[in-house]
XYZ file of C-alpha atoms in Angstrom:
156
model
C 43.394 -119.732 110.914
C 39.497 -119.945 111.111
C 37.571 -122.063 108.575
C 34.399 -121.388 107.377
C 31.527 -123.354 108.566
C 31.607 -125.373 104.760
C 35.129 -125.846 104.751
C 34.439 -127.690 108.327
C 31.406 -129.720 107.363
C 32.870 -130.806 104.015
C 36.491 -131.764 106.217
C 34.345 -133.910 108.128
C 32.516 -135.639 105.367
C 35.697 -136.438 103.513
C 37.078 -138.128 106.331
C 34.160 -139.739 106.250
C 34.313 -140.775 103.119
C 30.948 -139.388 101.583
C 31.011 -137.778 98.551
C 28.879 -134.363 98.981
C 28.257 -130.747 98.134
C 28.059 -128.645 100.849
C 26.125 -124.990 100.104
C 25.717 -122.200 103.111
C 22.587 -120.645 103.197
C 20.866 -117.721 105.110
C 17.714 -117.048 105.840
C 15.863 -115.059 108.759
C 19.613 -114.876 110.522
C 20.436 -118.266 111.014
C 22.625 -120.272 108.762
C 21.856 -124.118 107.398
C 24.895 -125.783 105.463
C 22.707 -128.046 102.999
C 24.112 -131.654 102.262
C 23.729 -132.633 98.765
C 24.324 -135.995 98.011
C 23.316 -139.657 96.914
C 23.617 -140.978 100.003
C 20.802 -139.059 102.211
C 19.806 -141.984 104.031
C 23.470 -142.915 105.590
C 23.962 -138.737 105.971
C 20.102 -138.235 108.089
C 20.288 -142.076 110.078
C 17.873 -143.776 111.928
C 16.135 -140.746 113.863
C 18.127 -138.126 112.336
C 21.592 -139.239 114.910
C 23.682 -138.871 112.210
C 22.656 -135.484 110.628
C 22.471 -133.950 114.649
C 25.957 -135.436 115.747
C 27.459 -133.955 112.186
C 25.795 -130.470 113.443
C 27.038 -130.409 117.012
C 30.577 -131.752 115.619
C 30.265 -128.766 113.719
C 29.244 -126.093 116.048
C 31.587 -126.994 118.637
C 34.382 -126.804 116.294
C 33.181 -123.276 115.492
C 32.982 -122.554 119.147
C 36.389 -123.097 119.844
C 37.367 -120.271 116.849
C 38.467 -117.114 118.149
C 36.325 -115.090 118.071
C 33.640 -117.969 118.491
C 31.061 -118.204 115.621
C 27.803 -118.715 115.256
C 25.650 -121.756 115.471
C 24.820 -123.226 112.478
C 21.903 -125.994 111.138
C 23.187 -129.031 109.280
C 20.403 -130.416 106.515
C 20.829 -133.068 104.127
C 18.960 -132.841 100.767
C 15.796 -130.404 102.711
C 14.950 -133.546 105.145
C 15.312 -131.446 108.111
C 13.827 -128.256 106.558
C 10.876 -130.464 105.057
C 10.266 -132.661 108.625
C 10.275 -128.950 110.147
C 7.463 -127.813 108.617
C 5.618 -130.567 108.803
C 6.271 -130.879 112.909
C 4.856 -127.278 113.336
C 2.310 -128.083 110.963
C 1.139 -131.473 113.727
C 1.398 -129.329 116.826
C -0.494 -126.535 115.555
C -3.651 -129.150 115.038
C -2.534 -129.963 118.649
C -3.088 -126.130 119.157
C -6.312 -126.026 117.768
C -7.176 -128.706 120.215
C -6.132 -126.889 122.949
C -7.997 -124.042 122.095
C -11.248 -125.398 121.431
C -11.080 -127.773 124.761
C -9.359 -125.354 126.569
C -7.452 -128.160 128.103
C -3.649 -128.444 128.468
C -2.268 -131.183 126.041
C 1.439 -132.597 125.191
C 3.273 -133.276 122.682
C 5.320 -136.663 121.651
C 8.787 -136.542 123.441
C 10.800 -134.332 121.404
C 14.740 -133.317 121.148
C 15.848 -129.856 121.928
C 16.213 -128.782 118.427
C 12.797 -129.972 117.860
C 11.264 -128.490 121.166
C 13.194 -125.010 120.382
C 11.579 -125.338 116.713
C 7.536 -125.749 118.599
C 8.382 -122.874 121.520
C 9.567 -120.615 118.498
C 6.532 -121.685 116.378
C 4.190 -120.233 119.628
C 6.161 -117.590 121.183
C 3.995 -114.964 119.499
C 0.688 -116.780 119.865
C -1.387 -114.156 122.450
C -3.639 -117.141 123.104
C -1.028 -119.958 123.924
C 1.625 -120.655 126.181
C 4.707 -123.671 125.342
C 6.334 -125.502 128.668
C 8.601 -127.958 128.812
C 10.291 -129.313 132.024
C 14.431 -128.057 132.562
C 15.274 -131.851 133.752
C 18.495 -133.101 132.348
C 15.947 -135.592 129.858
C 17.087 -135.511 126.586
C 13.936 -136.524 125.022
C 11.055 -134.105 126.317
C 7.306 -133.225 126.074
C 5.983 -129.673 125.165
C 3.401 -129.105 126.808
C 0.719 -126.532 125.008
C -2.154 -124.776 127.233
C -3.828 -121.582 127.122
C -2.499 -118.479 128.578
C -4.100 -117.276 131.700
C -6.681 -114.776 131.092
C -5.888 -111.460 132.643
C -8.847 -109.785 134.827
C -8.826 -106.246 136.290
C -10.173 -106.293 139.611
C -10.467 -102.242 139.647
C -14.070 -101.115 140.664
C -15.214 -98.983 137.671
């Protein structure tokens, strides 16, 4: 038997002992299961620990469904969505740096659902480029530089 990605999340917070609604919700193809509750701050953590480990607890136990299912984003009460926004909204000052310098800069270290959030946030951007380095680091720096300029070399 499979069970939907709210009938997982909400297992896993009774065990816990929290008392929460869980709602699914779509948007642009990707799926966030939205905490509501009175007791954000013990749900988020620190830096967030708690809200990622109840995510990955959650995707893996979707990945071992046959067939496996797709990933899904674990928010409590919008903090994730609203620290999102406000992440691409710092690194695209950073960006504006960069372009008016023309120098490389970085970015604070970042974890991989952040640093997937800033390369997604540029991937379209025909003046920019995102790097980061494919160590085994969990915390990372993006690095943000112009893209190299293209010249033709033909003689005309």
């Amino acid at each position: 038997m499979n069970a939907t990605p709210v009938e997982i999340l909400d297992t896993i917070l009774g065990f816990l002992g929290f008392v929460a609604e869980v709602k699914e919700e779509k948007n642009d193809g990707n799926t966030t299961l939205q905490i509501l509750t009175n007791e954000t701050d013990r749900l988020i953590g620190k830096h967030e620990e708690v809200m990622d480990d109840l995510q990955y607890l959650v995707n893996r136990l979707l990945a071992s469904q046959t067939p496996p299912g797709a990933r899904v984003i674990v928010d409590v009460q919008y903090y994730r969505s609203m620290r999102d926004d406000a992440l691409v909204a710092e690194v695209r000052q950073l960006a504006n740096a960069v372009r008016a310098s023309g120098r490389p800069m970085q970015t604070a270290t970042l974890n991989s659902y952040d640093r997937r959030i800033v390369h997604n946030a540029f991937k379209d951007d025909p003046e920019l480029t995102t790097w980061s380095p494919s160590d085994d680091a969990r915390m990372k720096r993006i690095t943000i530089r112009k893209r190299p300029v293209l010249r033709s070399d033909s003689p005309a």
